[in-house]
Amino acid sequence: MRNHSLFNDNWLFSAQKLSLDAPDDHFTAVTLPHTNKIFDHSNVNNQAYQFISTYRKKFSWQQSPDEENKLIFLDFDGVMLACEVYLNGRFLLNHLGGYAPFSVDITHHLQDGENCLTLHVDSRERKDIPPYGHLVDYLTFGGIYRDVYLRQVNPTHIDNIFVQTTNVVQHPRLTAEIRLSRLKPNLTLEASLVDAAGQEVASLQQPVAAQTNRLAWADLPDVVLWSTETPTLYTIQVTLWENGRLLDTLTTRFGFRQAEFRADGRFYLNNAPLPLFGLNRHQTYPYIGAAAPARLQRQDADILKYELACNVVRTSHYPQSPHFLDRCDEIGLLVFEEIAGWQHVGDEKWQALCLDELETMIERDRNHPSIILWGVRVNESGDNDDFYTRTNALAHQLDPTRQTGGVRDFLGSSFLEDVYTHNDFSNGVRTPTEQPHLITEFAGHMFPTKIWDHEERLIDHALLHAKIHNLQLGHAQIAGAIGWCAFDYATHIEFGSGDRICYHGVMDIFRLPKWAAAFYQSQQDPAQKVVLQAATHWTMGDRAGGGNNPIHVFSNCDEVEIIIGEINVGRFQPNFAQYPNLPHPPFTIGGLDAYSAWGQSQFYDLRLIGYLNGQAVAEQRIASNRLPKRLELTTDTSQLYADGADMTRLIVRITDEFGNPLPYATKVVTFKLDGDAELVGENPFPLIGGQAALYVKARHQPGAVTVRACAPGMMDTAVSLTIIPAPPLDNRQIL
Ligand code: GAL
């Protein structure tokens, strides 16, 4: 049987390239995922992660008789950017590339008793490895930044399962392509199809005829389709027998769904057109670079779906964490996943690495129902017919069920893919010449916006996103648009603001919302969630000329009432004239000069009431006094696993009396943690935009943790968490 266990604990780390026999006291103890350097949230110096570090793990091994003849692998989910792996002093592997998983066969190098595993991790921006070779607008960071597993299998085991579902709307069919590690006589495969409730709904048995076998179900019982609204997942459990002896079992999740970009320009999910509405995501976090544990990875998917109401995300510009993709499957968030790179294609060797990574990405991810498109062109690179003919052919060969896209920032190039994926920075929407056509970026560097920018900038930023989505939704030949981008990110000096951040997110790097986020959120059906957010700091003197006229409101209500002080200004409707194609246009409410002009002696609180079908369903109040009232401290969860890596966000906000963040509250906040856990982040933190976040990170001890925050002139505040024992891998429920 197979044994698969996490191998994240008890590592040692040194920021030096140490010799294999360096004493342990030259290292510090760490748990994976790990970043080779902790940074401030901004001003990240990319030189500071560019070095060769040493990771070591000592572990004891005793081969039990029933494990005799088993193969033992170490599976690395991602090491940035290259590494050499040694076991017990012997060199085993040199891996290049930070985004693809790889495995090391350690079977013949293990010894009974203590073993010493060492990795030299090269996190320099090496020109011979994608995405490098030229400039890149993001940072790669360094370290063993994803999970590692130990896997024990029989030499004859299941190597890969590829589930294909076809014709799901009329008459669902299911094929599982099962690749074995090797062929032997007398093997049988058994496959069991299990529904979301854990019930077996179909099964099959078949003698093994070749190394790769196709198991096909022509007649299936009724199945529930996977969609963005009901993301129903099934599991296929494959068992390999040899003359009645169990050799291996492997399961994979999948969904019955049909995803297709059609020649009419639109995208169809299960035969119904679905306009794509989304944002790009970088895997960059404050402080920890890319080394985010499962909980944070999964939470990003939740933020995109539930806080930003997106139905699609692009994993710009590389394969992202399996945890992120798993969560996309579970919640019904579509994914466009692409290969690593940025505007530059290197030499033959570089291209070979890229093709390898493409193959690994597709073999790793092709069972995710959320993935609808493979990005097989280096983002915004020029035409290269030879190379891109190969990437397209490889993708189609490995996965005949999905279409390919290739992101460029111009129209009219060699169209070798199935979908013309196009970064349109015209601040409008270009009329496509190629079809099917998907806008994969807009806004971004055309309108960098900080969460503490003045109100006009924040409004215009939000309205730019509204404008482009309104235009794209009005274009019958465009399948959708994916804006640049979800979250602000750290970058190289050639791109960022003065603090090396690209302020292109609709949320900041802490995933806290700018008003553009409220625009995205407001496009959802109010049956899901009622949204009402006025895009105003409600001050007399922030805008040019002062005052607050007009007020923009992002809401999915059908009417918004404005009350200033005691005066009811009236009820207003969404601005359909300017945004006819949006499901929920912003409200543009003018005529307010009389109530809130610059220098006027009486300035009152603002109250908004949102109505649906005449019923009041939401309210927002903003205090006119603009005085810091409360210091708020919240976490995204009240429980963490005691696995040494689990983390949650600790959000701090200074708010007015109604809970609105005060963007110009620049107090210094100091945090104090009690309990066996760690604070990750700047402490004290000089607040920007009235809000920021740190992380609380669990250690290995269960117990209670309290974090207290204090700021001059404010009442202290505290939040409590419980650290609970980490359950086995298969039973973890995160979020
Ligand atoms: C695009 C690029 C993105 C990002 C964006 C900023 O050209 O593909 O990675 O740099 O610009 O707007």
XYZ file of C-alpha atoms and ligand atoms in Angstrom:
747
model
C 0.000 0.000 0.000
C 0.934 3.592 -0.427
C 1.965 5.814 2.428
C 1.970 9.562 2.009
C 2.946 11.896 4.820
C 3.854 15.535 5.260
C 7.580 16.120 5.592
C 7.434 19.781 6.651
C 8.693 19.457 10.231
C 12.111 19.544 11.811
C 14.111 21.245 9.108
C 17.252 23.254 9.722
C 18.053 26.351 7.700
C 21.100 28.469 7.066
C 21.225 31.534 4.854
C 24.746 30.381 3.847
C 25.812 27.711 1.434
C 27.205 25.313 4.052
C 29.156 22.161 3.421
C 27.315 18.877 3.855
C 29.159 18.157 7.077
C 28.669 21.576 8.713
C 27.607 21.189 12.352
C 23.908 21.558 13.181
C 24.537 24.570 15.360
C 25.271 26.595 12.221
C 21.560 26.332 11.399
C 18.258 27.471 12.863
C 15.186 25.253 13.223
C 12.363 25.925 10.748
C 9.096 24.415 9.532
C 7.986 24.428 5.905
C 6.652 26.306 3.988
C 9.611 28.598 4.574
C 10.890 31.845 3.109
C 14.643 32.351 3.063
C 14.078 35.930 4.243
C 11.347 37.791 6.118
C 10.705 41.268 4.734
C 8.827 44.399 5.688
C 5.551 44.630 3.808
C 7.009 47.217 1.412
C 10.454 48.269 0.183
C 11.293 44.652 -0.473
C 14.822 44.469 -1.800
C 15.017 41.610 -4.271
C 18.801 41.424 -3.760
C 18.111 40.291 -0.199
C 16.586 36.924 -1.155
C 19.148 36.183 -3.853
C 21.567 33.751 -2.281
C 22.258 30.058 -1.958
C 20.938 28.697 1.316
C 21.168 25.306 2.968
C 18.239 23.282 4.234
C 18.880 20.145 6.231
C 16.566 17.567 7.701
C 17.733 14.696 9.863
C 15.314 11.839 10.198
C 15.488 8.312 11.382
C 14.496 5.410 9.222
C 13.959 1.779 10.063
C 12.871 -0.415 7.252
C 10.088 -2.689 8.424
C 9.805 -6.124 6.730
C 6.530 -5.245 5.022
C 8.131 -2.164 3.504
C 10.844 -4.210 1.884
C 11.063 -3.495 -1.809
C 9.032 -0.321 -1.502
C 10.144 2.740 -3.386
C 10.546 5.877 -1.338
C 10.181 9.327 -2.817
C 10.389 12.850 -1.548
C 7.813 15.038 -3.297
C 8.572 18.753 -3.329
C 5.656 21.044 -4.230
C 7.961 23.976 -5.016
C 11.483 25.196 -4.253
C 12.519 28.666 -5.452
C 14.393 28.892 -7.809
C 16.720 25.892 -8.168
C 18.159 23.285 -5.857
C 20.571 20.430 -5.452
C 19.401 17.541 -3.313
C 21.743 15.303 -1.300
C 21.009 12.370 0.958
C 23.653 11.066 3.346
C 26.344 12.941 1.484
C 25.346 11.671 -1.942
C 24.195 14.003 -4.699
C 20.789 12.942 -6.025
C 19.240 15.660 -8.132
C 19.577 19.142 -9.546
C 16.180 20.741 -10.095
C 15.693 23.993 -12.011
C 12.501 26.048 -11.735
C 10.548 27.274 -8.747
C 6.925 26.704 -9.694
C 6.713 23.053 -10.642
C 6.706 20.113 -8.245
C 9.404 17.437 -8.488
C 10.172 14.122 -6.865
C 13.402 12.522 -5.722
C 13.739 8.764 -5.491
C 15.660 8.145 -2.265
C 15.025 4.383 -2.036
C 18.566 3.241 -2.531
C 20.209 5.976 -0.532
C 18.328 5.588 2.735
C 20.055 3.874 5.601
C 18.693 2.328 8.776
C 19.107 4.773 11.645
C 19.730 8.463 11.109
C 19.606 9.990 7.626
C 20.630 13.455 6.609
C 18.872 15.213 3.769
C 20.437 18.433 2.489
C 19.293 20.926 -0.110
C 21.331 23.752 -1.486
C 18.648 26.159 -2.601
C 19.670 28.734 -5.176
C 17.277 31.686 -4.994
C 19.241 33.966 -7.299
C 17.396 35.381 -10.274
C 19.200 33.153 -12.726
C 18.899 34.146 -16.338
C 18.890 30.513 -17.428
C 15.644 29.730 -15.599
C 12.147 31.065 -16.343
C 10.827 33.625 -15.572
C 14.255 35.304 -15.704
C 16.522 36.360 -18.530
C 15.169 39.888 -18.758
C 12.977 42.146 -16.603
C 10.139 40.682 -14.547
C 7.345 42.662 -12.871
C 7.055 40.598 -9.697
C 9.377 38.919 -7.225
C 10.081 35.237 -6.912
C 11.511 35.227 -3.328
C 13.370 32.127 -2.112
C 13.362 28.936 -0.100
C 11.465 25.661 0.174
C 8.293 27.665 0.030
C 5.726 24.936 -0.533
C 5.042 21.585 1.160
C 7.188 18.473 1.043
C 5.877 14.904 1.385
C 7.396 11.485 1.886
C 5.795 8.835 -0.302
C 6.222 5.069 -0.058
C 4.869 2.935 -2.882
C 5.261 -0.468 -4.411
C 7.607 -0.477 -7.392
C 4.495 -1.238 -9.419
C 2.215 1.625 -8.520
C -0.226 4.109 -9.984
C 1.764 6.966 -11.374
C -0.933 9.289 -12.685
C -4.697 9.432 -13.140
C -6.269 11.640 -15.775
C -10.039 11.893 -15.552
C -11.929 13.076 -18.590
C -15.612 13.823 -18.645
C -17.460 14.375 -21.908
C -20.918 15.229 -23.111
C -21.874 15.978 -19.525
C -25.052 17.870 -20.304
C -26.781 15.233 -22.456
C -25.205 11.934 -21.577
C -22.208 12.114 -19.261
C -19.284 9.874 -20.017
C -16.254 9.308 -17.914
C -12.842 8.034 -18.857
C -9.943 7.585 -16.506
C -6.524 7.248 -18.069
C -4.369 5.444 -15.552
C -0.625 5.334 -15.971
C 1.342 2.757 -14.036
C 4.955 3.028 -13.010
C 5.645 -0.199 -14.916
C 3.920 -3.097 -16.568
C 3.753 -6.606 -15.074
C 1.646 -9.683 -15.761
C -1.512 -10.440 -13.749
C -2.423 -6.894 -12.814
C -5.987 -5.662 -12.436
C -7.297 -2.162 -12.042
C -10.422 -1.341 -10.124
C -11.983 2.075 -10.092
C -14.702 3.358 -7.894
C -16.634 6.540 -8.502
C -17.670 8.219 -5.267
C -20.057 11.162 -4.972
C -19.802 14.212 -2.729
C -21.624 12.386 0.074
C -19.039 9.596 0.007
C -21.345 7.051 -1.682
C -20.027 4.805 -4.423
C -22.119 5.433 -7.528
C -20.307 3.288 -10.067
C -17.356 0.957 -10.315
C -15.315 -0.891 -12.906
C -12.694 -3.584 -13.031
C -10.335 -4.271 -15.873
C -7.204 -6.329 -16.448
C -4.120 -4.252 -17.091
C -3.139 -4.372 -20.725
C -0.543 -1.650 -21.035
C 1.349 0.825 -18.959
C -1.376 3.379 -19.639
C -4.923 2.046 -19.392
C -8.234 3.627 -20.232
C -11.165 2.840 -18.013
C -14.363 4.068 -19.573
C -17.901 4.294 -18.247
C -20.387 4.529 -21.075
C -23.450 4.520 -18.858
C -23.362 6.437 -15.670
C -26.129 6.979 -13.190
C -27.367 10.579 -12.981
C -24.537 12.827 -11.964
C -24.612 16.338 -10.577
C -22.675 18.780 -12.721
C -19.884 20.968 -11.404
C -20.565 24.669 -11.926
C -19.594 27.982 -10.404
C -22.811 27.952 -8.393
C -22.865 24.291 -7.388
C -19.279 23.093 -7.479
C -20.091 19.426 -6.936
C -17.004 17.271 -6.703
C -16.644 13.556 -7.261
C -13.758 11.308 -6.361
C -12.340 8.462 -8.314
C -10.535 5.853 -6.289
C -8.268 3.581 -8.288
C -6.893 0.344 -6.879
C -4.208 -1.805 -8.412
C -4.186 -5.553 -7.714
C -1.708 -8.286 -8.572
C -3.332 -11.711 -8.409
C -5.629 -10.517 -5.657
C -2.820 -8.775 -3.744
C -3.394 -5.081 -3.169
C -0.512 -3.057 -4.656
C -1.686 0.534 -4.589
C -4.618 2.898 -4.185
C -4.762 6.460 -5.442
C -7.677 8.872 -5.435
C -8.296 12.107 -7.236
C -11.116 14.643 -7.192
C -12.782 15.922 -10.320
C -16.076 17.347 -11.517
C -18.471 16.687 -14.384
C -18.401 19.834 -16.394
C -17.923 21.114 -19.916
C -15.933 24.308 -20.384
C -15.590 25.765 -23.821
C -14.718 29.000 -25.584
C -16.756 28.982 -28.799
C -16.304 30.630 -32.160
C -19.091 33.100 -31.339
C -16.578 34.629 -28.937
C -18.241 33.530 -25.743
C -17.398 31.132 -22.958
C -19.835 28.339 -22.154
C -19.998 26.311 -18.981
C -22.173 23.220 -19.350
C -23.589 24.674 -22.587
C -24.733 27.939 -21.017
C -22.919 31.201 -21.807
C -21.105 32.596 -18.794
C -19.488 36.043 -19.075
C -16.103 35.823 -17.388
C -15.532 38.411 -14.710
C -12.316 38.228 -12.784
C -8.936 39.348 -11.567
C -5.323 38.244 -11.809
C -3.575 36.865 -8.740
C 0.088 36.888 -7.775
C 1.110 34.532 -4.975
C 2.895 37.385 -3.163
C 2.167 38.054 0.510
C 3.510 40.677 2.876
C 6.510 39.633 5.020
C 6.636 35.975 3.888
C 7.021 36.446 0.137
C 5.489 33.391 -1.503
C 5.796 31.018 1.470
C 2.135 31.005 2.465
C 0.728 27.903 4.137
C -2.448 26.107 3.028
C -4.830 28.326 4.970
C -3.655 31.552 3.353
C -3.555 29.998 -0.105
C -7.104 28.759 0.273
C -8.267 32.043 1.706
C -7.122 33.905 -1.412
C -9.545 31.811 -3.449
C -12.309 32.650 -0.977
C -11.491 36.354 -1.147
C -11.675 36.294 -4.946
C -14.971 34.456 -4.960
C -16.780 35.866 -1.948
C -15.248 39.301 -1.345
C -14.611 40.195 -4.978
C -17.461 38.236 -6.584
C -15.168 36.976 -9.359
C -16.023 33.864 -11.314
C -12.516 33.518 -12.786
C -8.907 34.068 -11.727
C -5.741 33.977 -13.790
C -2.693 32.526 -12.052
C -0.438 35.238 -13.384
C 2.197 34.301 -14.354
C 3.011 30.767 -13.225
C 1.514 27.570 -11.795
C 0.252 28.300 -8.300
C -0.176 26.365 -5.069
C -2.176 23.106 -5.106
C -4.018 24.413 -2.041
C -5.219 27.445 -3.976
C -6.412 25.293 -6.878
C -8.113 22.782 -4.577
C -10.085 25.577 -3.017
C -11.050 26.942 -6.452
C -12.546 23.503 -7.211
C -14.448 23.459 -3.936
C -16.008 26.894 -4.257
C -16.492 27.090 -8.022
C -13.921 29.676 -9.038
C -12.733 29.183 -12.633
C -9.002 29.297 -13.320
C -6.785 30.246 -16.239
C -3.414 28.709 -15.334
C -0.267 29.640 -17.206
C 3.409 28.838 -17.533
C 6.093 30.927 -15.866
C 7.626 33.860 -17.683
C 7.340 37.511 -18.441
C 7.854 39.049 -21.898
C 11.094 37.133 -22.507
C 11.849 33.818 -24.188
C 15.337 32.444 -23.613
C 17.542 30.045 -25.551
C 16.888 26.391 -26.378
C 17.716 25.214 -22.854
C 15.439 27.840 -21.332
C 12.664 26.776 -23.679
C 13.203 23.135 -22.764
C 12.742 24.019 -19.090
C 9.592 25.872 -19.974
C 8.227 22.851 -21.844
C 9.103 20.593 -18.907
C 7.284 22.913 -16.564
C 4.274 23.003 -18.871
C 4.164 19.209 -18.863
C 4.445 19.014 -15.087
C 1.780 21.685 -14.632
C -0.708 19.880 -16.853
C -0.013 16.453 -15.356
C -0.389 17.909 -11.873
C -3.512 19.954 -12.518
C -5.604 18.466 -15.319
C -8.155 16.912 -12.938
C -9.131 20.277 -11.457
C -12.595 21.102 -12.793
C -11.928 24.769 -12.017
C -9.186 25.015 -14.662
C -10.708 26.038 -17.982
C -7.707 27.177 -20.001
C -3.959 26.507 -20.207
C -1.735 29.534 -20.799
C 0.966 28.178 -23.096
C 2.676 31.401 -24.086
C 5.083 33.391 -21.914
C 3.023 36.369 -20.759
C 3.321 39.236 -23.258
C 6.152 37.712 -25.233
C 6.468 38.350 -28.952
C 5.625 35.839 -31.636
C 7.792 32.734 -31.690
C 5.990 30.299 -33.921
C 8.432 27.467 -33.486
C 8.322 27.546 -29.691
C 4.609 28.185 -29.377
C 3.715 25.500 -31.883
C 5.498 23.138 -29.518
C 3.830 24.443 -26.335
C 0.393 24.202 -27.948
C 1.002 20.705 -29.276
C 2.255 19.525 -25.904
C -0.743 20.967 -24.058
C -3.193 19.409 -26.508
C -1.433 16.076 -26.360
C -1.426 16.002 -22.541
C -4.945 17.297 -22.232
C -7.237 17.060 -25.259
C -10.137 18.320 -23.125
C -8.953 21.875 -22.574
C -8.277 24.795 -24.847
C -5.112 26.857 -24.831
C -4.548 30.594 -24.594
C -1.412 32.655 -25.054
C -1.335 36.065 -23.458
C -0.059 38.965 -25.544
C -0.568 42.693 -25.276
C -1.238 43.373 -28.935
C -3.714 42.278 -31.569
C -2.916 40.595 -34.836
C -0.083 38.203 -34.004
C 0.320 34.552 -34.950
C -2.722 32.973 -33.420
C -1.547 29.464 -32.565
C -3.823 28.901 -29.595
C -7.519 28.200 -29.274
C -8.379 31.431 -27.489
C -6.900 34.869 -28.141
C -5.996 35.997 -24.654
C -5.181 39.667 -24.700
C -3.875 42.254 -22.240
C -5.727 45.398 -23.248
C -4.206 48.491 -21.684
C -5.964 50.917 -24.011
C -8.130 52.096 -21.091
C -11.004 51.095 -23.283
C -11.763 47.814 -25.001
C -10.247 47.136 -28.400
C -12.498 45.430 -30.898
C -11.162 41.929 -31.273
C -9.874 40.747 -34.598
C -9.446 37.184 -33.370
C -11.953 34.891 -31.770
C -12.626 33.446 -29.259
C -11.266 36.400 -27.348
C -10.648 36.915 -23.651
C -9.241 40.074 -22.057
C -6.645 38.873 -19.593
C -5.457 42.212 -18.153
C -6.484 45.849 -18.012
C -6.038 48.831 -15.630
C -2.897 47.830 -13.647
C 0.000 50.173 -14.358
C -2.351 52.512 -16.212
C -3.764 53.516 -12.831
C -1.685 52.560 -9.754
C -3.689 53.443 -6.644
C -2.701 53.248 -2.997
C -5.243 52.500 -0.318
C -4.330 55.815 1.289
C -4.485 57.844 -1.935
C -6.881 60.731 -1.871
C -10.487 60.073 -2.556
C -10.628 61.159 -6.187
C -7.878 58.739 -7.127
C -9.580 55.868 -5.332
C -12.893 56.690 -6.991
C -11.380 56.942 -10.473
C -9.563 53.657 -9.944
C -12.824 51.923 -9.036
C -14.643 53.581 -11.948
C -11.955 52.494 -14.410
C -12.636 48.859 -13.483
C -16.381 49.560 -13.782
C -15.894 51.177 -17.178
C -13.869 48.334 -18.688
C -16.206 45.639 -17.412
C -19.156 47.603 -18.744
C -17.479 47.791 -22.173
C -16.421 44.157 -22.293
C -19.851 42.947 -21.238
C -21.314 44.953 -24.110
C -19.077 43.219 -26.683
C -20.770 40.057 -27.900
C -17.449 38.742 -29.252
C -15.571 39.027 -25.963
C -15.771 36.129 -23.530
C -14.915 38.232 -20.506
C -12.236 40.264 -18.781
C -9.773 39.595 -16.012
C -8.511 42.825 -14.456
C -5.017 43.611 -13.255
C -5.091 42.711 -10.434
C -6.503 41.343 -7.174
C -3.768 42.322 -4.704
C -0.913 44.840 -4.595
C 2.439 43.058 -4.886
C 6.145 43.595 -4.282
C 8.183 44.022 -7.443
C 11.486 45.023 -9.054
C 12.520 48.683 -9.163
C 11.710 48.968 -12.871
C 7.998 48.727 -12.075
C 6.894 49.693 -8.597
C 6.133 52.896 -6.756
C 8.833 54.463 -4.584
C 8.519 51.600 -2.121
C 8.837 48.844 -4.740
C 5.171 47.928 -4.588
C 2.936 47.744 -7.644
C -0.223 49.360 -6.344
C -2.321 47.690 -9.007
C -4.579 45.674 -6.739
C -8.231 46.277 -6.058
C -7.084 45.208 -2.600
C -3.824 46.115 -0.929
C -1.069 43.591 -0.232
C -2.826 42.638 3.032
C -5.953 41.826 0.988
C -7.822 44.816 2.471
C -10.270 46.438 0.056
C -9.899 49.632 -1.933
C -13.130 50.984 -3.403
C -12.442 49.123 -6.620
C -12.987 45.971 -4.541
C -16.433 47.290 -3.640
C -17.175 47.656 -7.354
C -16.323 43.981 -7.925
C -18.241 42.888 -4.871
C -21.311 44.867 -5.895
C -21.676 42.949 -9.169
C -22.992 39.854 -7.432
C -26.622 38.927 -7.084
C -28.003 40.494 -3.893
C -29.509 37.087 -3.099
C -25.912 36.033 -2.390
C -24.957 39.117 -0.478
C -26.260 42.676 -0.318
C -23.500 45.202 -0.937
C -23.646 48.910 -0.094
C -20.453 50.936 -0.037
C -20.199 54.687 -0.506
C -16.938 55.704 -2.164
C -16.345 58.722 0.007
C -14.142 59.624 2.945
C -16.918 62.125 3.788
C -14.631 65.051 4.343
C -14.918 68.672 3.270
C -11.425 69.099 1.954
C -10.074 66.020 0.231
C -11.231 66.618 -3.326
C -10.054 69.393 -5.614
C -12.475 72.237 -4.892
C -13.683 70.534 -1.711
C -17.048 69.014 -0.929
C -18.457 65.606 -1.826
C -20.331 66.116 -5.034
C -21.105 63.697 -6.622
C -21.062 60.682 -4.363
C -20.413 57.324 -5.970
C -21.944 54.284 -4.375
C -21.146 50.652 -5.197
C -24.187 48.580 -4.475
C -26.372 45.794 -5.827
C -29.463 47.427 -4.328
C -31.949 48.873 -6.775
C -32.279 52.168 -4.894
C -30.100 54.068 -2.477
C -31.424 56.711 -0.139
C -29.146 59.473 1.073
C -29.715 61.174 4.401
C -27.385 63.941 5.555
C -27.881 64.841 9.183
C -31.641 65.129 9.467
C -32.194 65.932 5.790
C -33.452 63.232 3.491
C -31.829 64.104 0.160
C -33.752 61.487 -1.798
C -33.668 58.062 -3.338
C -31.459 57.338 -6.315
C -31.124 54.636 -8.983
C -28.046 52.946 -10.459
C -26.343 54.793 -13.301
C -27.615 52.620 -16.159
C -27.097 55.478 -18.605
C -23.335 55.305 -18.223
C -22.969 51.583 -17.455
C -25.782 49.863 -19.361
C -24.089 46.457 -19.467
C -23.225 46.001 -15.821
C -25.563 43.872 -13.721
C -25.300 46.499 -10.973
C -24.020 49.866 -12.189
C -22.462 52.244 -9.690
C -24.723 55.021 -8.370
C -23.614 58.517 -9.324
C -25.408 60.851 -6.951
C -25.071 64.544 -7.712
C -26.706 67.711 -6.424
C -25.052 67.437 -3.035
C -23.282 70.819 -2.984
C -25.955 72.313 -0.796
C -25.262 69.774 1.927
C -21.533 69.322 1.920
C -19.648 72.173 0.316
C -16.169 73.188 1.357
C -16.036 75.524 4.339
C -19.727 75.279 5.091
C -20.372 75.713 8.772
C -22.659 72.731 9.239
C -21.363 69.321 8.244
C -23.394 66.295 9.298
C -23.107 62.541 9.321
C -23.902 60.657 6.118
C -26.429 57.850 6.138
C -27.185 55.597 3.172
C -30.001 53.099 3.004
C -30.097 50.442 0.294
C -33.461 49.196 -0.981
C -34.434 46.067 -2.884
C -37.977 45.991 -4.212
C -38.852 48.836 -1.912
C -37.544 47.102 1.212
C -34.659 48.577 3.181
C -31.942 45.892 3.192
C -28.679 47.652 3.994
C -27.358 50.710 5.726
C -24.048 52.529 5.931
C -23.275 55.481 8.181
C -20.191 57.644 8.064
C -19.351 60.038 10.879
C -18.656 63.627 9.871
C -16.356 64.301 12.807
C -13.662 62.006 11.324
C -12.348 61.242 14.796
C -10.601 57.967 15.529
C -13.025 56.162 17.756
C -11.925 52.539 17.923
C -8.862 50.429 17.465
C -10.154 47.180 15.980
C -8.300 43.899 15.939
C -9.636 40.836 14.119
C -8.361 37.514 12.821
C -9.767 35.483 9.946
C -10.111 32.393 12.099
C -10.266 31.630 15.787
C -8.384 28.333 15.494
C -5.021 27.403 14.073
C -3.361 24.014 13.716
C -0.314 23.349 15.871
C 1.775 22.314 12.862
C 4.405 25.018 13.087
C 3.286 26.655 9.842
C -0.420 27.498 10.038
C -1.119 31.225 9.982
C -3.955 33.668 10.036
C -4.211 37.328 9.258
C -4.381 39.760 12.149
C -6.131 42.856 10.838
C -5.854 46.144 12.668
C -8.036 49.134 11.857
C -8.712 52.555 13.256
C -12.340 53.342 12.649
C -14.906 56.026 13.153
C -17.823 55.388 15.481
C -19.659 53.443 12.741
C -16.798 51.098 11.861
C -15.500 52.833 8.696
C -11.704 52.808 8.443
C -10.177 56.258 8.837
C -7.727 56.466 5.950
C -5.630 59.224 7.437
C -5.253 57.758 10.914
C -1.502 57.294 11.003
C -0.986 56.098 14.541
C 1.741 53.697 15.509
C 0.235 50.417 16.697
C 2.145 48.087 19.000
C 1.261 44.409 19.326
C 1.934 42.025 22.167
C 1.367 38.298 21.881
C 0.780 36.012 24.854
C 0.972 32.268 24.302
C 3.005 29.821 22.282
C 2.746 31.391 18.819
C 4.582 33.946 16.726
C 3.739 37.336 15.283
C 4.933 37.795 11.714
C 5.123 41.388 10.540
C 6.307 44.814 11.523
C 5.790 45.502 15.205
C 5.196 48.329 16.009
C 3.389 49.141 12.781
C 2.934 52.777 11.656
C -0.539 52.557 10.179
C -1.153 53.516 6.600
C -4.628 54.046 5.269
C -5.982 53.486 8.762
C -5.506 49.732 8.434
C -2.915 47.005 7.986
C -2.316 43.374 8.876
C 0.236 41.077 10.455
C 0.045 37.304 10.795
C -0.231 35.022 13.816
C 1.712 31.830 13.217
C 1.209 28.627 15.202
C 4.081 26.694 16.694
C 3.828 23.046 17.650
C 2.033 23.482 20.968
C -1.751 23.581 21.283
C -3.050 26.243 23.660
C -4.552 29.684 23.951
C -3.070 32.775 22.335
C -4.003 36.389 22.867
C -2.772 39.340 20.866
C -3.169 42.825 22.271
C -2.821 46.019 20.241
C -2.336 49.506 21.555
C -1.987 52.917 19.933
C -1.484 56.314 21.564
C -4.763 57.879 22.629
C -6.828 54.767 21.846
C -8.244 52.067 24.082
C -6.234 48.839 23.888
C -7.914 45.965 22.165
C -7.291 42.216 22.107
C -8.180 39.118 20.138
C -7.905 35.476 21.187
C -7.171 32.322 19.256
C -6.915 28.653 20.083
C -4.158 26.515 18.691
C -5.460 22.971 18.286
C -3.617 19.723 17.521
C -3.128 19.254 13.783
C -5.227 16.324 12.488
C -3.792 13.903 9.924
C -3.383 15.282 6.458
C -6.510 13.802 4.898
C -8.790 15.085 7.632
C -7.841 18.720 7.632
C -10.665 21.111 7.131
C -9.337 24.545 6.501
C -11.946 27.270 5.990
C 1.275 43.750 -17.783
C 1.911 42.474 -17.237
C 1.615 42.258 -15.781
C 1.786 43.522 -15.021
C 0.870 44.537 -15.608
C 0.832 45.827 -14.844
O 1.921 44.193 -18.908
O 1.489 41.376 -17.973
O 2.447 41.258 -15.262
O 3.104 43.946 -15.101
O 1.303 44.815 -16.915
O -0.169 46.618 -15.358
